[in-house]
CSV table of C-alpha atoms and ligand atoms in Angstrom, one decimal:
chain,number,residue,atom,x,y,z
A,1,MET,CA,23.4,12.0,24.7
A,2,THR,CA,20.2,12.5,22.8
A,3,ALA,CA,20.3,13.6,19.2
A,4,SER,CA,19.0,17.0,18.4
A,5,VAL,CA,16.3,17.5,15.8
A,6,HIS,CA,19.0,19.0,13.6
A,7,ASP,CA,21.1,15.7,13.8
A,8,LEU,CA,18.0,13.8,12.9
A,9,ILE,CA,17.3,15.7,9.8
A,10,THR,CA,20.9,16.1,8.5
A,11,LEU,CA,21.5,12.4,8.0
A,12,SER,CA,22.5,12.0,4.4
A,13,PRO,CA,20.9,9.6,2.0
A,14,LYS,CA,24.0,7.4,2.2
A,15,ASP,CA,22.6,6.2,5.5
A,16,SER,CA,19.8,4.6,3.5
A,17,CYS,CA,19.2,0.9,4.1
A,18,ASN,CA,19.5,0.3,0.4
A,19,THR,CA,21.6,2.8,-1.7
A,20,LYS,CA,22.1,0.4,-4.6
A,21,LEU,CA,18.4,0.4,-5.3
A,22,ALA,CA,18.4,4.2,-5.7
A,23,ALA,CA,20.9,4.0,-8.5
A,24,GLY,CA,19.6,1.2,-10.6
A,25,PRO,CA,16.8,-1.1,-9.6
A,26,TRP,CA,17.4,-3.2,-12.7
A,27,ASP,CA,20.3,-4.9,-10.8
A,28,PHE,CA,17.6,-6.6,-8.7
A,29,ASP,CA,15.1,-7.3,-11.4
A,30,THR,CA,14.8,-10.6,-13.2
A,31,VAL,CA,13.4,-11.5,-16.6
A,32,PRO,CA,10.4,-11.3,-17.1
A,33,GLY,CA,10.1,-9.1,-14.1
A,34,TYR,CA,9.5,-10.3,-10.6
A,35,GLY,CA,12.5,-9.6,-8.4
A,36,PRO,CA,13.1,-10.2,-4.7
A,37,GLY,CA,10.6,-8.4,-2.5
A,38,SER,CA,8.0,-8.0,-5.2
A,39,SER,CA,4.7,-9.7,-5.1
A,40,GLN,CA,6.1,-13.0,-6.3
A,41,ALA,CA,2.8,-14.7,-5.7
A,42,ASP,CA,1.1,-12.5,-8.2
A,43,ARG,CA,0.3,-14.0,-11.6
A,44,LEU,CA,2.6,-12.9,-14.4
A,45,PRO,CA,0.9,-10.7,-17.0
A,46,ASP,CA,-0.3,-12.2,-20.2
A,47,PRO,CA,2.6,-12.8,-22.6
A,48,VAL,CA,1.0,-10.6,-25.2
A,49,SER,CA,1.5,-7.6,-22.9
A,50,ARG,CA,5.3,-8.3,-23.4
A,51,PRO,CA,6.7,-8.1,-19.9
A,52,GLY,CA,10.4,-7.6,-20.0
A,53,GLN,CA,13.6,-6.3,-18.6
A,54,LEU,CA,14.5,-2.7,-19.1
A,55,PRO,CA,16.6,-2.4,-22.3
A,56,GLU,CA,20.2,-1.5,-21.6
A,57,ARG,CA,20.0,1.8,-23.4
A,58,TYR,CA,17.5,3.1,-20.8
A,59,GLN,CA,19.7,1.7,-18.0
A,60,LEU,CA,22.7,3.8,-19.3
A,61,MET,CA,20.7,6.9,-20.2
A,62,PRO,CA,21.6,10.1,-18.3
A,63,GLU,CA,18.8,11.4,-16.0
A,64,PRO,CA,18.2,14.7,-18.0
A,65,GLU,CA,17.7,12.7,-21.2
A,66,LEU,CA,15.3,10.4,-19.5
A,67,GLN,CA,13.3,13.4,-18.2
A,68,GLU,CA,13.2,14.9,-21.7
A,69,ARG,CA,12.1,11.7,-23.3
A,70,ILE,CA,9.3,11.2,-20.7
A,71,LEU,CA,8.0,14.7,-21.3
A,72,ALA,CA,8.1,14.3,-25.1
A,73,ALA,CA,6.3,10.9,-25.0
A,74,LYS,CA,3.7,12.3,-22.6
A,75,ALA,CA,3.1,15.3,-24.9
A,76,THR,CA,2.6,12.9,-27.9
A,77,LEU,CA,0.2,10.6,-26.1
A,78,GLY,CA,-1.8,13.6,-24.7
A,79,GLU,CA,-5.3,12.7,-23.4
A,80,GLU,CA,-4.7,9.0,-24.3
A,81,LEU,CA,-2.6,8.7,-21.2
A,82,VAL,CA,-3.0,9.2,-17.5
A,83,ILE,CA,-0.1,8.8,-15.1
A,84,LEU,CA,-1.0,8.0,-11.4
A,85,GLY,CA,1.7,8.3,-8.7
A,86,HIS,CA,1.6,7.3,-5.1
A,87,PHE,CA,3.0,9.7,-2.4
A,88,TYR,CA,5.9,7.3,-1.8
A,89,GLN,CA,7.2,7.4,-5.3
A,90,ARG,CA,10.5,9.1,-6.0
A,91,ASP,CA,10.4,12.8,-7.1
A,92,GLU,CA,11.8,12.3,-10.6
A,93,VAL,CA,8.8,10.1,-11.3
A,94,ILE,CA,6.2,12.0,-9.4
A,95,ALA,CA,7.1,15.1,-11.4
A,96,HIS,CA,5.2,13.4,-14.4
A,97,ALA,CA,2.1,12.2,-12.5
A,98,ASP,CA,-1.3,13.7,-13.4
A,99,PHE,CA,-2.6,12.6,-10.0
A,100,VAL,CA,-0.6,12.1,-6.8
A,101,GLY,CA,-2.4,10.6,-3.8
A,102,ASP,CA,-2.9,7.9,-1.2
A,103,SER,CA,-4.2,4.5,-2.3
A,104,PHE,CA,-7.9,5.4,-1.7
A,105,GLN,CA,-7.5,8.6,-3.8
A,106,LEU,CA,-5.6,6.7,-6.6
A,107,ALA,CA,-8.3,4.0,-6.8
A,108,ASN,CA,-10.8,6.9,-7.4
A,109,ALA,CA,-8.5,8.5,-9.9
A,110,ALA,CA,-8.4,5.3,-11.9
A,111,LEU,CA,-12.1,5.6,-12.4
A,112,SER,CA,-12.0,9.3,-13.2
A,113,LYS,CA,-10.4,9.2,-16.7
A,114,PRO,CA,-12.4,6.8,-18.8
A,115,GLU,CA,-11.3,8.6,-22.0
A,116,ALA,CA,-7.6,7.6,-21.4
A,117,LYS,CA,-6.6,4.5,-23.3
A,118,THR,CA,-3.8,3.8,-20.9
A,119,ILE,CA,-3.2,4.3,-17.2
A,120,VAL,CA,0.4,4.2,-16.2
A,121,PHE,CA,0.5,3.4,-12.5
A,122,CYS,CA,3.7,4.6,-10.7
A,123,GLY,CA,2.9,2.7,-7.5
A,124,VAL,CA,3.1,-1.0,-6.6
A,125,HIS,CA,1.5,-4.1,-8.0
A,126,PHE,CA,-1.7,-4.3,-5.9
A,127,MET,CA,-2.5,-0.6,-6.8
A,128,ALA,CA,-2.2,-1.4,-10.5
A,129,GLU,CA,-4.4,-4.5,-10.1
A,130,THR,CA,-7.0,-2.4,-8.4
A,131,ALA,CA,-6.8,0.2,-11.2
A,132,ASP,CA,-7.3,-2.5,-13.7
A,133,ILE,CA,-10.4,-3.9,-11.8
A,134,LEU,CA,-12.0,-0.4,-11.5
A,135,SER,CA,-11.1,1.1,-14.9
A,136,ALA,CA,-13.1,0.5,-18.1
A,137,PRO,CA,-12.4,-2.9,-19.8
A,138,GLU,CA,-10.8,-1.2,-22.9
A,139,GLN,CA,-8.3,0.7,-20.7
A,140,ALA,CA,-4.8,-0.8,-20.2
A,141,VAL,CA,-3.0,-0.5,-16.9
A,142,ILE,CA,0.7,-0.5,-17.0
A,143,LEU,CA,3.1,-0.9,-14.0
A,144,PRO,CA,6.4,0.4,-15.4
A,145,ASN,CA,8.5,-2.2,-13.5
A,146,LEU,CA,6.7,-5.4,-12.7
A,147,ALA,CA,9.1,-6.0,-9.8
A,148,ALA,CA,7.4,-3.2,-7.9
A,149,GLY,CA,5.3,-5.4,-5.5
A,150,CYS,CA,4.6,-5.0,-1.8
A,151,SER,CA,6.2,-7.4,0.7
A,152,MET,CA,3.3,-6.9,3.1
A,153,ALA,CA,0.8,-8.0,0.4
A,154,ASP,CA,2.9,-11.2,0.0
A,155,MET,CA,2.3,-12.1,3.6
A,156,ALA,CA,-1.2,-13.3,3.0
A,157,ASP,CA,-1.7,-15.6,0.1
A,158,GLU,CA,-4.9,-17.0,-1.1
A,159,SER,CA,-4.5,-20.6,0.0
A,160,SER,CA,-3.4,-19.6,3.6
A,161,VAL,CA,-6.4,-17.3,3.9
A,162,GLU,CA,-8.8,-20.0,2.5
A,163,THR,CA,-7.4,-22.5,5.0
A,164,ALA,CA,-7.7,-20.1,7.9
A,165,TRP,CA,-11.2,-19.2,6.9
A,166,GLU,CA,-12.3,-22.9,6.9
A,167,GLU,CA,-10.7,-23.4,10.4
A,168,ILE,CA,-12.4,-20.3,11.7
A,169,CYS,CA,-15.8,-21.1,10.3
A,170,GLU,CA,-15.6,-24.6,11.7
A,171,THR,CA,-14.8,-23.2,15.1
A,172,TYR,CA,-17.8,-20.9,14.9
A,173,GLY,CA,-19.9,-23.7,13.5
A,174,VAL,CA,-20.9,-21.9,10.4
A,175,ASP,CA,-20.8,-22.7,6.7
A,176,PRO,CA,-17.5,-21.4,5.1
A,177,GLU,CA,-19.7,-19.9,2.3
A,178,ASN,CA,-20.9,-17.7,5.1
A,179,THR,CA,-24.1,-16.5,3.6
A,180,LEU,CA,-26.6,-17.0,6.4
A,181,PRO,CA,-27.1,-14.3,9.0
A,182,ASP,CA,-28.1,-15.3,12.5
A,183,ALA,CA,-31.3,-14.3,14.5
A,184,GLU,CA,-29.7,-10.9,15.1
A,185,GLY,CA,-29.4,-10.5,11.3
A,186,LYS,CA,-25.6,-10.7,11.5
A,187,LEU,CA,-23.0,-13.0,10.1
A,188,SER,CA,-20.7,-14.8,12.5
A,189,ILE,CA,-17.6,-13.3,10.7
A,190,LEU,CA,-16.7,-11.4,7.6
A,191,PRO,CA,-13.3,-10.8,5.9
A,192,VAL,CA,-11.7,-7.4,5.6
A,193,THR,CA,-8.6,-7.1,3.4
A,194,TYR,CA,-6.3,-4.1,3.4
A,195,MET,CA,-5.9,-2.6,-0.1
A,196,ASN,CA,-2.3,-4.0,0.2
A,197,SER,CA,-3.2,-7.5,-0.9
A,198,SER,CA,-3.6,-9.4,-4.2
A,199,ALA,CA,-6.7,-9.2,-6.4
A,200,ALA,CA,-7.4,-12.9,-5.4
A,201,LEU,CA,-7.8,-11.8,-1.8
A,202,LYS,CA,-10.0,-8.9,-2.7
A,203,ALA,CA,-12.1,-11.4,-4.7
A,204,PHE,CA,-12.2,-13.7,-1.6
A,205,CYS,CA,-13.7,-10.8,0.3
A,206,GLY,CA,-16.2,-10.1,-2.4
A,207,ARG,CA,-17.4,-13.7,-2.4
A,208,HIS,CA,-17.7,-13.8,1.4
A,209,GLY,CA,-19.7,-10.7,2.2
A,210,GLY,CA,-16.5,-8.8,2.9
A,211,ILE,CA,-14.8,-5.5,1.9
A,212,VAL,CA,-11.5,-3.8,1.1
A,213,CYS,CA,-10.2,-1.0,3.3
A,214,THR,CA,-7.3,1.5,2.9
A,215,SER,CA,-5.5,3.3,5.7
A,216,SER,CA,-7.7,6.4,5.1
A,217,ASN,CA,-11.1,4.7,5.5
A,218,ALA,CA,-10.3,1.7,7.8
A,219,SER,CA,-12.5,2.9,10.6
A,220,THR,CA,-15.5,3.5,8.3
A,221,VAL,CA,-15.0,0.0,6.9
A,222,LEU,CA,-14.8,-1.6,10.4
A,223,GLU,CA,-18.1,0.2,11.3
A,224,TRP,CA,-19.6,-1.2,8.1
A,225,ALA,CA,-18.4,-4.6,9.0
A,226,PHE,CA,-19.6,-4.6,12.6
A,227,GLU,CA,-23.1,-3.6,11.4
A,228,ARG,CA,-23.1,-6.8,9.4
A,229,ALA,CA,-21.1,-9.3,11.4
A,230,HIS,CA,-20.0,-10.1,15.0
A,231,ARG,CA,-16.4,-10.3,14.1
A,232,VAL,CA,-13.9,-9.7,11.3
A,233,LEU,CA,-10.8,-11.5,9.9
A,234,PHE,CA,-8.5,-8.6,9.0
A,235,PHE,CA,-5.5,-9.2,6.7
A,236,PRO,CA,-2.7,-8.8,5.9
A,237,ASP,CA,-1.6,-5.8,8.2
A,238,GLN,CA,-2.0,-6.6,11.9
A,239,HIS,CA,-0.9,-3.0,12.8
A,240,LEU,CA,-3.5,-1.2,10.8
A,241,GLY,CA,-6.2,-3.6,12.1
A,242,ARG,CA,-5.1,-3.3,15.7
A,243,ASN,CA,-4.7,0.5,15.6
A,244,THR,CA,-8.0,1.1,14.0
A,245,ALA,CA,-10.0,-1.3,16.1
A,246,LYS,CA,-8.4,-0.1,19.3
A,247,ALA,CA,-9.3,3.5,18.5
A,248,MET,CA,-12.9,2.2,18.1
A,249,GLY,CA,-12.8,0.8,21.6
A,250,VAL,CA,-12.2,-2.9,20.8
A,251,PRO,CA,-10.2,-4.4,23.8
A,252,LEU,CA,-6.8,-5.9,22.9
A,253,GLU,CA,-7.8,-9.3,24.4
A,254,GLN,CA,-10.5,-9.4,21.7
A,255,MET,CA,-7.9,-9.0,18.9
A,256,PRO,CA,-6.0,-12.3,18.7
A,257,LEU,CA,-3.2,-12.6,16.2
A,258,TRP,CA,-3.7,-15.2,13.5
A,259,ASN,CA,-0.4,-17.0,12.7
A,260,PRO,CA,-1.1,-19.0,9.5
A,261,ARG,CA,1.6,-21.5,10.4
A,262,LYS,CA,-0.1,-22.6,13.5
A,263,ALA,CA,-3.3,-24.6,14.2
A,264,LEU,CA,-6.2,-22.2,14.9
A,265,GLY,CA,-3.7,-19.5,14.1
A,266,GLY,CA,-2.0,-20.2,17.5
A,267,ASN,CA,-5.2,-19.5,19.5
A,268,THR,CA,-7.6,-21.6,21.5
A,269,ALA,CA,-11.2,-22.1,20.3
A,270,GLU,CA,-12.3,-20.1,23.4
A,271,GLN,CA,-10.1,-17.1,22.4
A,272,LEU,CA,-11.5,-17.2,18.9
A,273,ARG,CA,-15.1,-17.3,20.2
A,274,GLU,CA,-14.4,-14.2,22.3
A,275,ALA,CA,-12.7,-12.4,19.4
A,276,LYS,CA,-13.9,-9.3,17.6
A,277,VAL,CA,-11.0,-8.8,15.2
A,278,LEU,CA,-8.7,-11.6,14.1
A,279,LEU,CA,-5.5,-10.0,13.0
A,280,TRP,CA,-3.4,-11.6,10.3
A,281,HIS,CA,0.3,-11.9,11.1
A,282,GLY,CA,1.4,-9.3,8.5
A,283,PHE,CA,3.3,-6.0,8.6
A,284,CYS,CA,5.1,-3.4,6.5
A,285,SER,CA,8.9,-3.7,6.7
A,286,VAL,CA,9.2,0.1,6.3
A,287,HIS,CA,6.7,1.1,9.0
A,288,ARG,CA,7.9,-1.6,11.4
A,289,ARG,CA,11.2,0.3,11.7
A,290,PHE,CA,9.6,3.2,13.7
A,291,THR,CA,9.9,2.9,17.4
A,292,VAL,CA,8.7,4.6,20.6
A,293,ASP,CA,12.4,5.3,21.3
A,294,GLN,CA,12.7,7.5,18.2
A,295,ILE,CA,9.7,9.5,19.3
A,296,SER,CA,11.1,9.9,22.9
A,297,GLN,CA,14.4,11.1,21.4
A,298,ALA,CA,12.7,13.6,19.2
A,299,ARG,CA,10.7,14.9,22.1
A,300,ALA,CA,13.7,15.1,24.4
A,301,ALA,CA,15.6,17.1,21.8
A,302,ASP,CA,12.6,19.4,21.2
A,303,PRO,CA,9.7,19.2,23.6
A,304,GLY,CA,7.5,21.2,21.2
A,305,VAL,CA,7.9,18.8,18.3
A,306,LYS,CA,4.7,17.3,16.8
A,307,ILE,CA,4.7,13.7,15.8
A,308,ILE,CA,2.5,12.1,13.2
A,309,VAL,CA,2.9,8.5,12.0
A,310,HIS,CA,1.2,6.1,9.5
A,311,PRO,CA,-1.2,3.5,11.1
A,312,GLU,CA,1.0,0.7,9.6
A,313,CYS,CA,3.4,1.5,12.5
A,314,PRO,CA,3.1,-0.7,15.6
A,315,MET,CA,0.5,0.2,18.2
A,316,PRO,CA,2.9,1.6,20.9
A,317,VAL,CA,4.3,4.0,18.2
A,318,VAL,CA,0.9,5.2,17.2
A,319,ASP,CA,0.0,5.6,20.9
A,320,ALA,CA,3.1,7.7,21.5
A,321,ALA,CA,2.5,9.9,18.5
A,322,ASP,CA,0.3,13.0,18.5
A,323,ALA,CA,-1.6,11.8,15.5
A,324,ALA,CA,-1.8,8.9,13.0
A,325,GLY,CA,-3.2,8.8,9.5
A,326,SER,CA,-2.9,7.7,5.9
A,327,THR,CA,-0.4,9.4,3.6
A,328,ASP,CA,-3.0,11.9,2.7
A,329,ALA,CA,-3.8,12.6,6.3
A,330,ILE,CA,-0.1,13.1,7.1
A,331,GLN,CA,0.1,15.6,4.2
A,332,LYS,CA,-3.0,17.5,5.5
A,333,PHE,CA,-1.7,17.5,9.1
A,334,ILE,CA,1.6,19.1,8.0
A,335,ALA,CA,-0.2,21.6,5.7
A,336,ALA,CA,-2.3,22.6,8.8
A,337,CYS,CA,0.7,23.2,11.0
A,338,ALA,CA,2.0,26.8,11.4
A,339,PRO,CA,5.3,28.2,10.0
A,340,GLY,CA,8.0,27.5,12.4
A,341,ASP,CA,6.5,24.2,13.6
A,342,ARG,CA,8.7,21.1,13.9
A,343,ILE,CA,7.2,17.8,12.8
A,344,GLY,CA,8.6,14.3,13.1
A,345,VAL,CA,7.0,11.9,10.7
A,346,GLY,CA,6.8,8.1,10.8
A,347,THR,CA,6.4,7.2,7.2
A,348,GLU,CA,8.3,6.5,4.0
A,349,ILE,CA,11.3,8.8,3.2
A,350,ASN,CA,10.4,10.0,-0.3
A,351,MET,CA,7.2,11.4,1.0
A,352,VAL,CA,8.8,13.0,4.1
A,353,ASN,CA,11.5,14.7,1.9
A,354,ARG,CA,8.9,16.0,-0.5
A,355,LEU,CA,6.9,17.5,2.3
A,356,ALA,CA,10.0,19.1,3.8
A,357,ALA,CA,10.7,20.7,0.4
A,358,GLN,CA,7.1,21.7,0.0
A,359,PHE,CA,6.9,23.4,3.4
A,360,PRO,CA,10.4,25.0,3.8
A,361,ASP,CA,9.0,27.3,6.7
A,362,ARG,CA,8.5,24.2,8.9
A,363,THR,CA,11.1,21.6,10.1
A,364,ILE,CA,9.9,18.3,8.8
A,365,PHE,CA,12.0,15.2,9.5
A,366,CYS,CA,11.7,11.4,9.3
A,367,LEU,CA,11.8,9.7,12.8
A,368,ASP,CA,13.9,6.8,11.5
A,369,PRO,CA,17.6,7.7,11.4
A,370,VAL,CA,18.3,5.0,8.8
A,371,ILE,CA,16.6,6.4,5.8
A,372,CYS,CA,14.6,3.6,4.3
A,373,PRO,CA,12.5,4.0,1.2
A,374,CYS,CA,9.7,1.6,0.2
A,375,SER,CA,12.2,-0.5,-1.8
A,376,THR,CA,9.6,-1.9,-4.0
A,377,MET,CA,7.9,1.4,-4.9
A,378,TYR,CA,11.4,2.7,-5.6
A,379,ARG,CA,11.8,0.3,-8.4
A,380,ILE,CA,9.8,2.6,-10.7
A,381,HIS,CA,12.9,4.4,-11.8
A,382,PRO,CA,12.5,7.1,-14.5
A,383,GLY,CA,14.3,4.6,-16.9
A,384,TYR,CA,11.2,2.3,-16.7
A,385,LEU,CA,8.8,5.2,-17.1
A,386,ALA,CA,10.6,6.5,-20.2
A,387,TRP,CA,10.7,3.0,-21.7
A,388,VAL,CA,7.0,2.1,-21.3
A,389,LEU,CA,5.9,5.6,-22.5
A,390,GLU,CA,8.2,5.5,-25.6
A,391,GLU,CA,6.9,2.0,-26.4
A,392,LEU,CA,3.3,3.2,-26.1
A,393,VAL,CA,4.1,5.9,-28.6
A,394,ALA,CA,5.4,3.1,-30.9
A,395,GLY,CA,2.1,1.3,-30.3
A,396,GLU,CA,3.5,-1.4,-27.9
A,397,VAL,CA,2.1,-2.1,-24.5
A,398,HIS,CA,4.6,-3.4,-22.0
A,399,ASN,CA,4.1,-4.6,-18.5
A,400,GLN,CA,0.4,-4.5,-18.6
A,401,VAL,CA,-1.3,-5.7,-15.4
A,402,SER,CA,-4.5,-7.5,-16.1
A,403,VAL,CA,-6.6,-9.3,-13.6
A,404,GLU,CA,-8.5,-12.4,-14.8
A,405,PRO,CA,-12.2,-11.7,-15.3
A,406,GLU,CA,-13.3,-14.4,-12.8
A,407,VAL,CA,-11.2,-12.8,-10.1
A,408,SER,CA,-12.0,-9.2,-11.1
A,409,VAL,CA,-15.7,-9.6,-10.9
A,410,HIS,CA,-15.7,-10.6,-7.3
A,411,ALA,CA,-12.8,-8.3,-6.3
A,412,LYS,CA,-14.9,-5.4,-7.8
A,413,VAL,CA,-17.8,-6.2,-5.4
A,414,ALA,CA,-15.4,-5.7,-2.4
A,415,LEU,CA,-13.8,-2.6,-4.0
A,416,ASP,CA,-17.1,-0.9,-4.7
A,417,ARG,CA,-18.0,-1.4,-1.0
A,418,MET,CA,-14.6,0.2,-0.2
A,419,LEU,CA,-15.3,3.2,-2.5
A,420,ALA,CA,-18.6,3.8,-0.8
A,421,ALA,CA,-17.0,3.8,2.7
A,422,LYS,CA,-15.7,7.3,2.7
A,423,PRO,CA,-12.7,8.3,4.9
A,424,LYS,CA,-13.7,10.4,7.9
A,425,ALA,CA,-12.8,14.1,7.7
B,1,13P,P1,-1.9,4.9,2.0
B,1,13P,O1,-3.2,4.2,1.7
B,1,13P,O2,-1.8,5.7,3.2
B,1,13P,O3,-1.4,5.7,0.8
B,1,13P,O4,-0.8,3.8,2.2
B,1,13P,C1,-0.4,2.9,1.2
B,1,13P,C2,0.8,2.1,1.7
B,1,13P,O5,1.2,1.2,1.1
B,1,13P,C3,1.4,2.5,2.9
B,1,13P,O6,2.5,1.7,3.2
B,2,SF4,FE1,4.0,-2.3,1.0
B,2,SF4,FE2,5.2,-1.1,3.1
B,2,SF4,FE3,5.8,-0.3,0.6
B,2,SF4,FE4,3.4,0.3,1.6
B,2,SF4,S1,5.4,1.0,2.3
B,2,SF4,S2,3.9,-0.5,-0.4
B,2,SF4,S3,3.0,-1.6,2.8
B,2,SF4,S4,6.2,-2.4,1.5
């Protein structure tokens, strides 16, 4: 028997893949901050920024008191502070954000308040690193819980990408510094990193004629790349790379997967020579949960249902959906639907629930019956936000994310290219 749309939307949060996390992420966190699933490859912040575990009093504080304290600290800090929040963040935290958006919008937001002394980033580590690179040098960027990393970002580390690059360049017979275009005026290959990657990989792209993309501007970025190179190495998310390049007409046979544990990524030299997009073997554990079967069930229960998914979902899921797009595109799609419409969404549950509350005249539900938050994003509990804000009022900066200048300078080259590559309407 197929589930009705009603069944799909009335599953309670106890069906979540990780209920403990919802209650108290500090159970998972370690001193000085990186817990399982966070970007453990990232450099720990400078000791002067005083990383630390959440003091016990904040762990025990009732939710209403945390909310009051956050509001009071925000009021005291006034224009000195700007809080940025990603769409996947929990509501109790998003309520305090000055800007809410997708990763492209938040990168722009980090640039837009040079008068603020501190940017508190309620997102994940790679987003805070990006804000630090793009913001003014005197601004401090704080990630309230340093354990809020991204497991996808951890799937491509600097040394594996360097090794892959050398092997690839050797196969194409080009210098790994990759500075010389051929007679057609094009490079043999250039690197494209998804925003969900460490600052070191963004710097790698900056140094090798490459660029950063987000899920909202990935096709503009690939067009930019193909004007300058015959091929791209796309990391870490294979699905975003495949979905975007396929929509641009690149045949699947020209998109080999690069497995960093295998020689030539598990490919023959011939396959690499034919390739247009080399896809790194990375994925998002939240978006990988979405399946074609879930879409078929939703359509069987309600043939009029509309389906939109994030492009981090596997290709067959994107193909079976009516539309795919970044978190901002998903929000716009739902806003453009009519009252009474039913919409199944393939993305993170906090965002889906918020959209359902925002548009009560539409039926909005998550395609995945096991409600799974982005467990690292979810580590920004209001307890952490209250703590870092009250410490700021007391003149202390905790959990500052600061990228080393020699990394930052090259990463900024690739990020500036990304900012210029506007998402398509
Ligand atoms: P967006 O760029 O769509 O906000 O996505 C960020 C992200 O991490 C999705 O998993
Ligand atoms: Fe990373 Fe996936 Fe979370 Fe996005 S949803 S931050 S890709 S783990």
